[in-house]
Amino acid sequence: MPSFIPTKPISYGRQTITESDIAAVVETLQSDYLTQGPKPQEFETAFAEYIGSKYASVMSSGAAALHLCALALDVKQGDKVITTPITFTASANCVRYCGGEVVFSDIDETTYLLDIHKVRALLEHTPKAERSAYKGVVPVDFAGLPVDMQAWRELADEFGLWILEDSCHSPGASFLDKQGVEHRAGDGSLADLAIFSFHPVKHIATAEGGAVTTNRQEYYEKICRLRTHGITRDPAILQENHGGWYYEMHELGYNYRLTDVQAALGIEQIKRAETGLQRRRAIARRYEEAFAGTPVMVRSVPEGFHHAYHLFVIEIEKRLECYNFLREHKIFAQVHYIPVHLQPYYCGFGWKRGDMPVAERYYDHCLSLPMFPALTDEEQEYVIGKVLEFVG
Ligand SMILES: *Cc1c(COP(=O)(O)O)cnc(C)c1O
């Protein structure tokens, strides 16, 4: 076997930056606008087209996108919102930003996604009088496997809930509905709102950055206003008009803008999104092939679902030892995620170990292996070799 030794650590995920990315950023730095110029809108148009939604609003981070969605959905004190414990904390935090209550529900045994049957049972077992406190659900396309949004839409309509899809892991993922129609993650066809992140480990990088996609014009407009201080210049909305400088603030907003410099990077990145996705899928196929019939467990993708592979998760005995072994060999695998209900902040609301047995069992064994388009075949074979060496 050729003895390849990595010269620097191979992380679980990382960005790809090309000469054209650098040129676009430099060109923007030399232009008239570092922020509030034309680039964010150009990026928005390209992103909406890629995702397949009517509208996209880009902003400073995925967490900012979640916050503005929670505001647009009018989350407030006393409202209950359901989400999964196997996600990044931001999926839950957006509910708390608005004073709502986070209700965790366990994941599915085979997909790692929020278990729709358990959510249905939770709602059905809640006395009718208390059921109206449940306002919405935040399903997460964990690792890049999209949720069955048709099923979620049916459940949400039955119980009068809204759906905010956390699609940070799944740009380019899709599934076929019962009629055989393809829905891309976050395309606005079924969920009310969806959010994405442009953090460097995600599919499209702008350093920090995020987006909301939707087909609902009223949500889109509100989110765009909240992104810039709640300010509007739209003549149709202004109560007065004193001249060209005039604007009005009608609601409390934030500065969650994405800069032109970041958007310029995003515009270049999106041109490679499809090839990056194909590369991720090829890497996944190689891992699956290499681990078939070994003690390294990989869950299969349900039929009709097209995975986007933000993460490649294995489940393994002696996970801590495996993590340390890989690290000694310059492979920086990672764990996604520490169940959110076990974070001390959420334990403060009464959540505890034992509440989400499937998620907790999953957490004890999961490990995310390197998965990013720039991972070379040589590096991947090295990773596979070390994992197999560990399991013996
Ligand atoms: C990355 C991520 C976020 C937050 O994105 P930021 O841009 O880092 O704020 C939210 N949810 C999930 C599932 C993520 O992976």
GROMACS .gro file of C-alpha atoms and ligand atoms in nm:
model
  407
    1MET     CA    1   0.000   0.000   0.000
    2PRO     CA    2   0.141   0.344  -0.088
    3SER     CA    3   0.224   0.523   0.235
    4PHE     CA    4   0.051   0.857   0.203
    5ILE     CA    5   0.103   1.082   0.505
    6PRO     CA    6  -0.097   1.403   0.521
    7THR     CA    7   0.113   1.716   0.566
    8LYS     CA    8  -0.167   1.896   0.752
    9PRO     CA    9  -0.481   1.781   0.933
   10ILE     CA   10  -0.771   1.662   0.721
   11SER     CA   11  -1.079   1.818   0.876
   12TYR     CA   12  -1.436   1.693   0.848
   13GLY     CA   13  -1.532   1.984   0.626
   14ARG     CA   14  -1.372   2.284   0.463
   15GLN     CA   15  -1.424   2.549   0.196
   16THR     CA   16  -1.280   2.557  -0.154
   17ILE     CA   17  -1.148   2.896  -0.267
   18THR     CA   18  -1.043   2.942  -0.631
   19GLU     CA   19  -0.858   3.218  -0.817
   20SER     CA   20  -1.190   3.342  -0.957
   21ASP     CA   21  -1.331   3.366  -0.601
   22ILE     CA   22  -1.032   3.577  -0.501
   23ALA     CA   23  -1.059   3.794  -0.813
   24ALA     CA   24  -1.429   3.859  -0.746
   25VAL     CA   25  -1.359   3.961  -0.386
   26VAL     CA   26  -1.071   4.189  -0.486
   27GLU     CA   27  -1.280   4.349  -0.759
   28THR     CA   28  -1.555   4.423  -0.506
   29LEU     CA   29  -1.302   4.567  -0.260
   30GLN     CA   30  -1.195   4.807  -0.536
   31SER     CA   31  -1.554   4.899  -0.630
   32ASP     CA   32  -1.771   5.177  -0.486
   33TYR     CA   33  -1.961   4.948  -0.253
   34LEU     CA   34  -1.835   4.728   0.028
   35THR     CA   35  -2.190   4.692   0.157
   36GLN     CA   36  -2.540   4.792   0.040
   37GLY     CA   37  -2.428   4.777  -0.324
   38PRO     CA   38  -2.555   4.548  -0.600
   39LYS     CA   39  -2.386   4.219  -0.502
   40PRO     CA   40  -2.623   4.085  -0.234
   41GLN     CA   41  -2.918   4.115  -0.469
   42GLU     CA   42  -2.726   3.945  -0.748
   43PHE     CA   43  -2.638   3.664  -0.508
   44GLU     CA   44  -2.999   3.640  -0.395
   45THR     CA   45  -3.125   3.598  -0.750
   46ALA     CA   46  -2.866   3.328  -0.824
   47PHE     CA   47  -2.938   3.149  -0.495
   48ALA     CA   48  -3.317   3.148  -0.544
   49GLU     CA   49  -3.262   3.006  -0.890
   50TYR     CA   50  -3.032   2.733  -0.759
   51ILE     CA   51  -3.268   2.635  -0.479
   52GLY     CA   52  -3.581   2.672  -0.692
   53SER     CA   53  -3.767   2.912  -0.462
   54LYS     CA   54  -3.948   3.230  -0.567
   55TYR     CA   55  -3.761   3.445  -0.317
   56ALA     CA   56  -3.429   3.442  -0.136
   57SER     CA   57  -3.309   3.694   0.119
   58VAL     CA   58  -2.940   3.672   0.206
   59MET     CA   59  -2.805   3.786   0.543
   60SER     CA   60  -2.521   3.777   0.790
   61SER     CA   61  -2.556   3.418   0.913
   62GLY     CA   62  -2.777   3.112   0.927
   63ALA     CA   63  -2.860   3.199   1.288
   64ALA     CA   64  -2.970   3.548   1.178
   65ALA     CA   65  -3.188   3.384   0.912
   66LEU     CA   66  -3.348   3.164   1.179
   67HIS     CA   67  -3.407   3.465   1.403
   68LEU     CA   68  -3.579   3.667   1.131
   69CYS     CA   69  -3.794   3.367   1.035
   70ALA     CA   70  -3.906   3.326   1.395
   71LEU     CA   71  -3.996   3.696   1.400
   72ALA     CA   72  -4.179   3.675   1.065
   73LEU     CA   73  -4.372   3.375   1.201
   74ASP     CA   74  -4.461   3.584   1.506
   75VAL     CA   75  -4.314   3.347   1.766
   76LYS     CA   76  -4.378   3.489   2.114
   77GLN     CA   77  -4.393   3.400   2.478
   78GLY     CA   78  -4.625   3.107   2.543
   79ASP     CA   79  -4.579   2.962   2.194
   80LYS     CA   80  -4.443   2.610   2.160
   81VAL     CA   81  -4.224   2.508   1.869
   82ILE     CA   82  -4.110   2.152   1.802
   83THR     CA   83  -3.762   2.061   1.680
   84THR     CA   84  -3.503   1.784   1.681
   85PRO     CA   85  -3.225   1.740   1.937
   86ILE     CA   86  -2.982   1.629   1.662
   87THR     CA   87  -2.901   1.965   1.509
   88PHE     CA   88  -2.685   2.268   1.567
   89THR     CA   89  -2.817   2.467   1.864
   90ALA     CA   90  -2.924   2.758   1.642
   91SER     CA   91  -3.227   2.561   1.511
   92ALA     CA   92  -3.372   2.573   1.863
   93ASN     CA   93  -3.229   2.906   1.975
   94CYS     CA   94  -3.435   3.109   1.727
   95VAL     CA   95  -3.747   3.016   1.923
   96ARG     CA   96  -3.586   3.139   2.243
   97TYR     CA   97  -3.476   3.470   2.083
   98CYS     CA   98  -3.848   3.545   2.055
   99GLY     CA   99  -3.943   3.414   2.400
  100GLY     CA  100  -4.107   3.094   2.274
  101GLU     CA  101  -4.070   2.749   2.425
  102VAL     CA  102  -3.864   2.479   2.251
  103VAL     CA  103  -4.019   2.132   2.258
  104PHE     CA  104  -3.772   1.863   2.155
  105SER     CA  105  -3.898   1.541   2.002
  106ASP     CA  106  -3.687   1.234   1.930
  107ILE     CA  107  -3.529   1.131   1.601
  108ASP     CA  108  -3.615   0.843   1.370
  109GLU     CA  109  -3.417   0.519   1.425
  110THR     CA  110  -3.309   0.487   1.063
  111THR     CA  111  -3.280   0.838   0.915
  112TYR     CA  112  -3.160   1.044   1.218
  113LEU     CA  113  -3.428   1.299   1.122
  114LEU     CA  114  -3.700   1.434   1.350
  115ASP     CA  115  -3.949   1.144   1.382
  116ILE     CA  116  -4.282   1.257   1.240
  117HIS     CA  117  -4.470   0.973   1.411
  118LYS     CA  118  -4.346   1.085   1.752
  119VAL     CA  119  -4.445   1.444   1.677
  120ARG     CA  120  -4.793   1.331   1.574
  121ALA     CA  121  -4.824   1.128   1.895
  122LEU     CA  122  -4.708   1.428   2.099
  123LEU     CA  123  -4.973   1.650   1.941
  124GLU     CA  124  -5.249   1.389   1.967
  125HIS     CA  125  -5.173   1.323   2.334
  126THR     CA  126  -5.187   1.692   2.418
  127PRO     CA  127  -5.533   1.790   2.546
  128LYS     CA  128  -5.718   1.994   2.283
  129ALA     CA  129  -5.725   2.305   2.502
  130GLU     CA  130  -5.344   2.306   2.527
  131ARG     CA  131  -5.279   2.207   2.168
  132SER     CA  132  -5.320   2.560   2.036
  133ALA     CA  133  -4.995   2.660   2.209
  134TYR     CA  134  -4.812   2.456   1.943
  135LYS     CA  135  -4.742   2.700   1.660
  136GLY     CA  136  -4.479   2.543   1.443
  137VAL     CA  137  -4.213   2.288   1.372
  138VAL     CA  138  -3.848   2.324   1.268
  139PRO     CA  139  -3.747   2.005   1.085
  140VAL     CA  140  -3.377   1.981   0.998
  141ASP     CA  141  -3.238   1.814   0.684
  142PHE     CA  142  -2.970   1.659   0.900
  143ALA     CA  143  -2.637   1.574   0.730
  144GLY     CA  144  -2.795   1.662   0.394
  145LEU     CA  145  -3.081   1.412   0.387
  146PRO     CA  146  -3.399   1.614   0.326
  147VAL     CA  147  -3.704   1.550   0.542
  148ASP     CA  148  -4.020   1.417   0.376
  149MET     CA  149  -4.173   1.762   0.351
  150GLN     CA  150  -4.494   1.635   0.196
  151ALA     CA  151  -4.563   1.433   0.511
  152TRP     CA  152  -4.468   1.729   0.731
  153ARG     CA  153  -4.697   1.960   0.531
  154GLU     CA  154  -4.990   1.722   0.585
  155LEU     CA  155  -4.922   1.704   0.959
  156ALA     CA  156  -4.873   2.080   0.986
  157ASP     CA  157  -5.200   2.151   0.803
  158GLU     CA  158  -5.387   1.907   1.022
  159PHE     CA  159  -5.267   2.076   1.341
  160GLY     CA  160  -5.244   2.435   1.217
  161LEU     CA  161  -4.866   2.459   1.241
  162TRP     CA  162  -4.617   2.649   1.028
  163ILE     CA  163  -4.299   2.481   0.899
  164LEU     CA  164  -3.954   2.639   0.911
  165GLU     CA  165  -3.714   2.402   0.734
  166ASP     CA  166  -3.351   2.418   0.849
  167SER     CA  167  -3.183   2.335   0.517
  168CYS     CA  168  -2.829   2.434   0.618
  169HIS     CA  169  -2.706   2.085   0.532
  170SER     CA  170  -2.908   2.026   0.219
  171PRO     CA  171  -2.871   2.276  -0.066
  172GLY     CA  172  -2.923   2.069  -0.381
  173ALA     CA  173  -3.089   1.776  -0.198
  174SER     CA  174  -3.431   1.664  -0.312
  175PHE     CA  175  -3.701   1.401  -0.269
  176LEU     CA  176  -3.985   1.263  -0.477
  177ASP     CA  177  -4.330   1.309  -0.330
  178LYS     CA  178  -4.610   1.047  -0.350
  179GLN     CA  179  -4.709   1.178  -0.692
  180GLY     CA  180  -4.350   1.147  -0.814
  181VAL     CA  181  -4.291   1.524  -0.818
  182GLU     CA  182  -3.938   1.629  -0.719
  183HIS     CA  183  -3.901   1.888  -0.441
  184ARG     CA  184  -3.565   2.045  -0.373
  185ALA     CA  185  -3.481   2.127  -0.010
  186GLY     CA  186  -3.594   2.481   0.068
  187ASP     CA  187  -3.765   2.532  -0.267
  188GLY     CA  188  -4.069   2.693  -0.108
  189SER     CA  189  -4.314   2.439  -0.250
  190LEU     CA  190  -4.413   2.283   0.084
  191ALA     CA  191  -4.243   2.449   0.385
  192ASP     CA  192  -4.341   2.807   0.471
  193LEU     CA  193  -3.982   2.919   0.512
  194ALA     CA  194  -3.640   2.760   0.481
  195ILE     CA  195  -3.296   2.874   0.592
  196PHE     CA  196  -2.939   2.813   0.476
  197SER     CA  197  -2.592   2.895   0.607
  198PHE     CA  198  -2.281   3.005   0.417
  199HIS     CA  199  -2.036   2.913   0.691
  200PRO     CA  200  -1.713   2.768   0.539
  201VAL     CA  201  -1.801   2.408   0.624
  202LYS     CA  202  -2.132   2.434   0.435
  203HIS     CA  203  -2.179   2.383   0.058
  204ILE     CA  204  -2.148   2.752  -0.034
  205ALA     CA  205  -1.911   2.972   0.167
  206THR     CA  206  -1.917   3.347   0.226
  207ALA     CA  207  -1.711   3.329   0.552
  208GLU     CA  208  -2.024   3.409   0.755
  209GLY     CA  209  -2.359   3.429   0.583
  210GLY     CA  210  -2.706   3.285   0.554
  211ALA     CA  211  -3.029   3.298   0.357
  212VAL     CA  212  -3.403   3.257   0.388
  213THR     CA  213  -3.593   3.107   0.096
  214THR     CA  214  -3.971   3.111   0.054
  215ASN     CA  215  -4.250   3.137  -0.201
  216ARG     CA  216  -4.450   3.361   0.034
  217GLN     CA  217  -4.415   3.725  -0.063
  218GLU     CA  218  -4.536   3.867   0.270
  219TYR     CA  219  -4.273   3.672   0.464
  220TYR     CA  220  -4.003   3.768   0.215
  221GLU     CA  221  -4.081   4.139   0.240
  222LYS     CA  222  -4.100   4.134   0.618
  223ILE     CA  223  -3.768   3.949   0.645
  224CYS     CA  224  -3.599   4.199   0.409
  225ARG     CA  225  -3.723   4.487   0.628
  226LEU     CA  226  -3.617   4.320   0.954
  227ARG     CA  227  -3.272   4.262   0.804
  228THR     CA  228  -3.213   4.638   0.780
  229HIS     CA  229  -3.340   4.785   1.107
  230GLY     CA  230  -3.709   4.748   1.018
  231ILE     CA  231  -3.668   5.041   0.781
  232THR     CA  232  -3.862   5.088   0.456
  233ARG     CA  233  -3.841   5.330   0.163
  234ASP     CA  234  -4.129   5.167  -0.023
  235PRO     CA  235  -4.364   5.453  -0.130
  236ALA     CA  236  -4.660   5.216  -0.099
  237ILE     CA  237  -4.594   5.176   0.276
  238LEU     CA  238  -4.461   5.520   0.380
  239GLN     CA  239  -4.698   5.719   0.600
  240GLU     CA  240  -4.538   6.047   0.490
  241ASN     CA  241  -4.272   6.144   0.238
  242HIS     CA  242  -4.042   6.440   0.300
  243GLY     CA  243  -3.812   6.386  -0.003
  244GLY     CA  244  -3.548   6.163  -0.151
  245TRP     CA  245  -3.373   6.099   0.182
  246TYR     CA  246  -3.689   5.986   0.355
  247TYR     CA  247  -3.741   5.646   0.519
  248GLU     CA  248  -3.961   5.513   0.795
  249MET     CA  249  -3.909   5.252   1.062
  250HIS     CA  250  -4.231   5.063   1.131
  251GLU     CA  251  -4.101   4.775   1.337
  252LEU     CA  252  -3.796   4.680   1.540
  253GLY     CA  253  -3.535   4.530   1.309
  254TYR     CA  254  -3.165   4.446   1.312
  255ASN     CA  255  -2.856   4.492   1.101
  256TYR     CA  256  -2.823   4.141   0.961
  257ARG     CA  257  -2.699   4.243   0.616
  258LEU     CA  258  -2.454   4.042   0.409
  259THR     CA  259  -2.179   4.265   0.270
  260ASP     CA  260  -2.101   4.305  -0.101
  261VAL     CA  261  -1.759   4.150  -0.042
  262GLN     CA  262  -1.919   3.834   0.097
  263ALA     CA  263  -2.191   3.827  -0.167
  264ALA     CA  264  -1.927   3.852  -0.443
  265LEU     CA  265  -1.767   3.539  -0.300
  266GLY     CA  266  -2.108   3.368  -0.281
  267ILE     CA  267  -2.184   3.446  -0.646
  268GLU     CA  268  -1.865   3.269  -0.753
  269GLN     CA  269  -1.920   2.979  -0.514
  270ILE     CA  270  -2.271   2.911  -0.639
  271LYS     CA  271  -2.137   2.853  -0.991
  272ARG     CA  272  -1.958   2.546  -0.853
  273ALA     CA  273  -2.237   2.428  -0.623
  274GLU     CA  274  -2.357   2.154  -0.857
  275THR     CA  275  -2.009   2.011  -0.926
  276GLY     CA  276  -1.931   2.028  -0.553
  277LEU     CA  277  -2.251   1.834  -0.481
  278GLN     CA  278  -2.159   1.565  -0.737
  279ARG     CA  279  -1.815   1.534  -0.579
  280ARG     CA  280  -1.970   1.497  -0.232
  281ARG     CA  281  -2.193   1.218  -0.366
  282ALA     CA  282  -1.895   1.039  -0.522
  283ILE     CA  283  -1.706   1.058  -0.191
  284ALA     CA  284  -2.010   0.914  -0.011
  285ARG     CA  285  -2.035   0.624  -0.256
  286ARG     CA  286  -1.668   0.539  -0.200
  287TYR     CA  287  -1.709   0.543   0.180
  288GLU     CA  288  -2.021   0.325   0.155
  289GLU     CA  289  -1.842   0.075  -0.064
  290ALA     CA  290  -1.537   0.066   0.164
  291PHE     CA  291  -1.737   0.015   0.486
  292ALA     CA  292  -1.990  -0.237   0.355
  293GLY     CA  293  -1.967  -0.557   0.556
  294THR     CA  294  -1.741  -0.402   0.823
  295PRO     CA  295  -1.830  -0.300   1.181
  296VAL     CA  296  -1.846   0.062   1.058
  297MET     CA  297  -2.214   0.138   1.031
  298VAL     CA  298  -2.349   0.365   0.760
  299ARG     CA  299  -2.723   0.427   0.731
  300SER     CA  300  -2.876   0.388   0.389
  301VAL     CA  301  -3.061   0.666   0.209
  302PRO     CA  302  -3.436   0.602   0.170
  303GLU     CA  303  -3.558   0.546  -0.185
  304GLY     CA  304  -3.662   0.860  -0.369
  305PHE     CA  305  -3.435   1.081  -0.158
  306HIS     CA  306  -3.126   1.257  -0.293
  307HIS     CA  307  -2.876   1.330  -0.020
  308ALA     CA  308  -2.658   1.646  -0.030
  309TYR     CA  309  -2.388   1.508   0.206
  310HIS     CA  310  -2.294   1.806   0.415
  311LEU     CA  311  -2.173   1.536   0.655
  312PHE     CA  312  -2.076   1.174   0.617
  313VAL     CA  313  -2.173   1.010   0.944
  314ILE     CA  314  -2.062   0.666   1.058
  315GLU     CA  315  -2.164   0.492   1.376
  316ILE     CA  316  -1.901   0.297   1.558
  317GLU     CA  317  -1.829   0.123   1.887
  318LYS     CA  318  -1.562   0.294   2.103
  319ARG     CA  319  -1.629   0.624   1.932
  320LEU     CA  320  -1.407   0.829   2.168
  321GLU     CA  321  -1.111   0.595   2.108
  322CYS     CA  322  -1.175   0.610   1.733
  323TYR     CA  323  -1.193   0.992   1.740
  324ASN     CA  324  -0.862   1.007   1.931
  325PHE     CA  325  -0.697   0.746   1.708
  326LEU     CA  326  -0.793   0.939   1.394
  327ARG     CA  327  -0.671   1.264   1.548
  328GLU     CA  328  -0.334   1.109   1.622
  329HIS     CA  329  -0.319   1.038   1.249
  330LYS     CA  330  -0.411   1.394   1.151
  331ILE     CA  331  -0.772   1.313   1.068
  332PHE     CA  332  -0.996   1.565   1.242
  333ALA     CA  333  -1.329   1.383   1.246
  334GLN     CA  334  -1.607   1.554   1.437
  335VAL     CA  335  -1.924   1.470   1.630
  336HIS     CA  336  -2.259   1.603   1.505
  337TYR     CA  337  -2.427   1.673   1.731
  338ILE     CA  338  -2.426   1.682   2.108
  339PRO     CA  339  -2.805   1.651   2.158
  340VAL     CA  340  -2.933   2.004   2.203
  341HIS     CA  341  -3.168   1.911   2.488
  342LEU     CA  342  -2.859   1.807   2.690
  343GLN     CA  343  -2.694   2.149   2.658
  344PRO     CA  344  -2.688   2.305   3.006
  345TYR     CA  345  -2.897   2.598   2.881
  346TYR     CA  346  -3.181   2.366   2.775
  347CYS     CA  347  -3.141   2.145   3.082
  348GLY     CA  348  -3.234   2.465   3.264
  349PHE     CA  349  -3.582   2.421   3.115
  350GLY     CA  350  -3.610   2.070   3.260
  351TRP     CA  351  -3.473   1.861   2.972
  352LYS     CA  352  -3.253   1.574   3.086
  353ARG     CA  353  -3.070   1.260   2.981
  354GLY     CA  354  -3.322   0.987   2.903
  355ASP     CA  355  -3.576   1.222   2.743
  356MET     CA  356  -3.463   1.144   2.386
  357PRO     CA  357  -3.332   0.784   2.394
  358VAL     CA  358  -3.282   0.742   2.018
  359ALA     CA  359  -3.091   1.069   1.984
  360GLU     CA  360  -2.881   0.993   2.291
  361ARG     CA  361  -2.791   0.645   2.165
  362TYR     CA  362  -2.703   0.791   1.826
  363TYR     CA  363  -2.483   1.054   1.994
  364ASP     CA  364  -2.285   0.784   2.174
  365HIS     CA  365  -2.169   0.630   1.845
  366CYS     CA  366  -2.170   0.893   1.571
  367LEU     CA  367  -1.864   1.034   1.399
  368SER     CA  368  -1.847   1.261   1.092
  369LEU     CA  369  -1.567   1.169   0.854
  370PRO     CA  370  -1.401   1.416   0.615
  371MET     CA  371  -1.653   1.519   0.349
  372PHE     CA  372  -1.586   1.818   0.126
  373PRO     CA  373  -1.535   1.857  -0.250
  374ALA     CA  374  -1.161   1.929  -0.226
  375LEU     CA  375  -1.092   1.602  -0.041
  376THR     CA  376  -0.858   1.410  -0.272
  377ASP     CA  377  -0.894   1.040  -0.354
  378GLU     CA  378  -0.559   0.984  -0.186
  379GLU     CA  379  -0.675   1.155   0.132
  380GLN     CA  380  -1.002   0.963   0.133
  381GLU     CA  381  -0.824   0.628   0.093
  382TYR     CA  382  -0.598   0.727   0.382
  383VAL     CA  383  -0.905   0.806   0.599
  384ILE     CA  384  -1.074   0.478   0.502
  385GLY     CA  385  -0.753   0.288   0.578
  386LYS     CA  386  -0.722   0.441   0.924
  387VAL     CA  387  -1.087   0.380   1.014
  388LEU     CA  388  -1.058   0.015   0.905
  389GLU     CA  389  -0.728  -0.016   1.091
  390PHE     CA  390  -0.907   0.107   1.405
  391VAL     CA  391  -1.192  -0.144   1.382
  392GLY     CA  392  -0.933  -0.413   1.309
  393LIG     C1  393  -2.455   2.589   1.033
  393LIG     C2  394  -2.591   2.566   1.086
  393LIG     C3  395  -2.673   2.670   1.136
  393LIG     C4  396  -2.628   2.809   1.165
  393LIG     O1  397  -2.557   2.869   1.071
  393LIG     P1  398  -2.457   2.992   1.105
  393LIG     O2  399  -2.443   3.050   0.967
  393LIG     O3  400  -2.331   2.934   1.158
  393LIG     O4  401  -2.525   3.084   1.198
  393LIG     C5  402  -2.802   2.639   1.172
  393LIG     N1  403  -2.850   2.514   1.163
  393LIG     C6  404  -2.774   2.411   1.120
  393LIG     C7  405  -2.834   2.276   1.113
  393LIG     C8  406  -2.642   2.434   1.081
  393LIG     O5  407  -2.568   2.332   1.042
   0.00000   0.00000   0.00000
